[in-house]
Short mmCIF file of C-alpha atoms in Angstrom, two decimals:
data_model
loop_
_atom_site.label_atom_id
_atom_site.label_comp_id
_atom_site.label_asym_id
_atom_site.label_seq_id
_atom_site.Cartn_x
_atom_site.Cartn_y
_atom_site.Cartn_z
CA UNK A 64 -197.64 150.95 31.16
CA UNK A 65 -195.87 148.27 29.63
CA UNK A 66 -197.34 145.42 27.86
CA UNK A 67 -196.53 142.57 30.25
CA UNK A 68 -198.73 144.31 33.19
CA UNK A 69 -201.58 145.67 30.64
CA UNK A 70 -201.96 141.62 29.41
CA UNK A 71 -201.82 140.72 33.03
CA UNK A 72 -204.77 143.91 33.44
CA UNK A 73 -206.70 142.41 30.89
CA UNK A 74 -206.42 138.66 32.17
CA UNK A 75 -207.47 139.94 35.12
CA UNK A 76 -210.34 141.22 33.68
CA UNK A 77 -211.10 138.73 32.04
CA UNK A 78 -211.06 136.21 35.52
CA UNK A 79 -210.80 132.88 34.13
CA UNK A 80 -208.14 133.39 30.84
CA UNK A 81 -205.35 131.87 32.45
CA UNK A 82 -203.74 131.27 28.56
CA UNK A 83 -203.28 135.47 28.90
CA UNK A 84 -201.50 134.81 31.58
CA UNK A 85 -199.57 132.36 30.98
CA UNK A 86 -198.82 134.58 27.32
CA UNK A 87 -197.65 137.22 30.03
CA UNK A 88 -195.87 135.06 31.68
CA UNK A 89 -193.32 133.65 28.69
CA UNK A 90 -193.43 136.62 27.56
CA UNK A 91 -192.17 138.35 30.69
CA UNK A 92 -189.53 135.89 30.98
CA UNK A 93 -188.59 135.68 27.46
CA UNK A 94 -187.30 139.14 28.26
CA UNK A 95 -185.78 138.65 30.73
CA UNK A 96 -183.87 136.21 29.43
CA UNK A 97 -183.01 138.46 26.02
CA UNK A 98 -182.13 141.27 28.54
CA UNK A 99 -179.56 138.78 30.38
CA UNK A 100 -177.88 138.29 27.35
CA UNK A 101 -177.82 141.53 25.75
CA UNK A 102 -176.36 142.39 29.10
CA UNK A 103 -173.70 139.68 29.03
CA UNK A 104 -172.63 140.34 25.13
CA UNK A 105 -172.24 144.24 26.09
CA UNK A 106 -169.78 142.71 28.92
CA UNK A 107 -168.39 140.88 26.65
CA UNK A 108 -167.91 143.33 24.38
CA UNK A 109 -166.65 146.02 26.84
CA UNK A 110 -163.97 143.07 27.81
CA UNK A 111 -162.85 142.44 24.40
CA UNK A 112 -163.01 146.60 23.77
CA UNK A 113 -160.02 146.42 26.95
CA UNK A 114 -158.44 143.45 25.34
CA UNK A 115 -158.02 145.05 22.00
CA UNK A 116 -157.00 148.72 23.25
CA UNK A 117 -153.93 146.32 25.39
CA UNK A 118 -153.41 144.91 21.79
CA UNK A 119 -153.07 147.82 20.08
CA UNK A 120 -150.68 149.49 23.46
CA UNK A 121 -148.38 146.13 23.13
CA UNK A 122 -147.76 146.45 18.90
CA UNK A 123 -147.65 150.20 18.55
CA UNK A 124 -145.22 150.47 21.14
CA UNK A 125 -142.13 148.49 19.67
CA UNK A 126 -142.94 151.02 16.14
CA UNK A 127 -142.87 153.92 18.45
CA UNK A 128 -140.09 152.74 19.89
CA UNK A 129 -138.32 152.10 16.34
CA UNK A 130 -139.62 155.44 15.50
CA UNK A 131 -138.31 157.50 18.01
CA UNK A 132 -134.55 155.56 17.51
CA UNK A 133 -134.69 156.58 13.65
CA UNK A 134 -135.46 160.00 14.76
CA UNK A 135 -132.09 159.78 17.25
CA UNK A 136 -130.59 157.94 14.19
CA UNK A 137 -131.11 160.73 11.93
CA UNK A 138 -130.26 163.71 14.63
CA UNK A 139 -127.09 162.09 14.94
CA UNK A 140 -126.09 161.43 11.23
CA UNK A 141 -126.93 165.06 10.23
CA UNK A 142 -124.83 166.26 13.32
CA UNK A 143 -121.81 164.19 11.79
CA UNK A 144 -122.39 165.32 8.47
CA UNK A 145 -122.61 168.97 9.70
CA UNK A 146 -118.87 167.94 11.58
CA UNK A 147 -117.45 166.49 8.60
CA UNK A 148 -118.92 169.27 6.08
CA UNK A 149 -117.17 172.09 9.00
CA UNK A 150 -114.19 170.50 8.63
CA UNK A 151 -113.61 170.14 5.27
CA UNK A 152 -114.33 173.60 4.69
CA UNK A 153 -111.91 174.74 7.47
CA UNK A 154 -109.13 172.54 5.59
CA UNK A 155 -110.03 173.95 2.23
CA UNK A 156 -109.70 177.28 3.46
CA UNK A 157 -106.55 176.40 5.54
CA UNK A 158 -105.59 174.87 1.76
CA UNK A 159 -106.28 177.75 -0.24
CA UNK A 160 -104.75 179.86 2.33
CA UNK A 161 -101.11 178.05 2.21
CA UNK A 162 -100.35 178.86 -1.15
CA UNK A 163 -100.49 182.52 -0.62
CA UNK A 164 -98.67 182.41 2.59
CA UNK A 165 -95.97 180.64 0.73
CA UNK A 166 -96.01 183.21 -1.64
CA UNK A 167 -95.49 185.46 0.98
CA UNK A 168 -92.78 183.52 2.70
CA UNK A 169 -91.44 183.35 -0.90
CA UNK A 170 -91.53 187.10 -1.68
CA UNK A 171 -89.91 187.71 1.81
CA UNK A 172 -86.99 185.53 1.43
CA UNK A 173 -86.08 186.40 -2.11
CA UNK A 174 -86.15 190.05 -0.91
CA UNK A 175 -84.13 189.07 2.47
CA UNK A 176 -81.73 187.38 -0.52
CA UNK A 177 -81.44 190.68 -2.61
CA UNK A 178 -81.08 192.80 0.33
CA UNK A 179 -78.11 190.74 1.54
CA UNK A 180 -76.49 190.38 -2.41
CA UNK A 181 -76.98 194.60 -1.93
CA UNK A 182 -74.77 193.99 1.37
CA UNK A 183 -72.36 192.00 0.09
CA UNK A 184 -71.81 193.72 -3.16
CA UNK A 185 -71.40 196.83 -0.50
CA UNK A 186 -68.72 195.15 1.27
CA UNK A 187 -66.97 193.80 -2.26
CA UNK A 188 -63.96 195.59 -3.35
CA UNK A 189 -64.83 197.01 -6.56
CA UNK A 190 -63.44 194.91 -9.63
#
């Protein structure tokens, strides 16, 4: 039982103690009154709780955003790099392998040039 109907038992009771009544009375609108507003600050609050949750939504989207370009950013420079890096090794190689084909091309004509001297000194009259 709460306490606003026992007073309002006990004024009863008591016939003539209008005071308890009136006690009851204030009393039971006092609460009232604190429950309307601890009803309207929770409102209040649950309005604010949306407005700050939009808050957060509208700022941590442009940093995701930035995020997610860096990340693209990134993806993109290490692809280049992995491009550049592939072909500078396929030069090098194509470098390092040019000498030795030269040398080849060298040790091919030089013995193209002593197998015709042989040929010609074949076809010489003998001095």
């Amino acid at each position: 039982m709460g306490i606003v109907r026992k007073v309002r038992a006990w004024a009863r009771q008591g016939g003539d103690d209008r005071a308890a009544l009136g006690e009851a009375d204030r009393y039971a609108a006092a609460k009232a009154a604190t429950q309307k507003l601890v009803a309207e600050a929770e409102m209040r609050a649950a309005q604010a709780e949306t407005r700050a949750a939009q808050a957060m939504r509208k700022v941590s989207e442009p940093f995701r955003a930035a995020e997610e370009e860096a990340a693209q950013m990134l993806a993109d420079a290490r692809r280049q790099a992995e491009e550049i890096v592939s072909a500078a090794r396929t030069e090098a190689e194509r470098e390092r392998a040019a000498p030795s084909a030269l040398e080849g091309r060298l040790a091919e004509a030089q013995a193209e040039i002593a197998r015709l001297r042989a040929e010609l000194a074949r076809f010489r009259p003998a001095e």
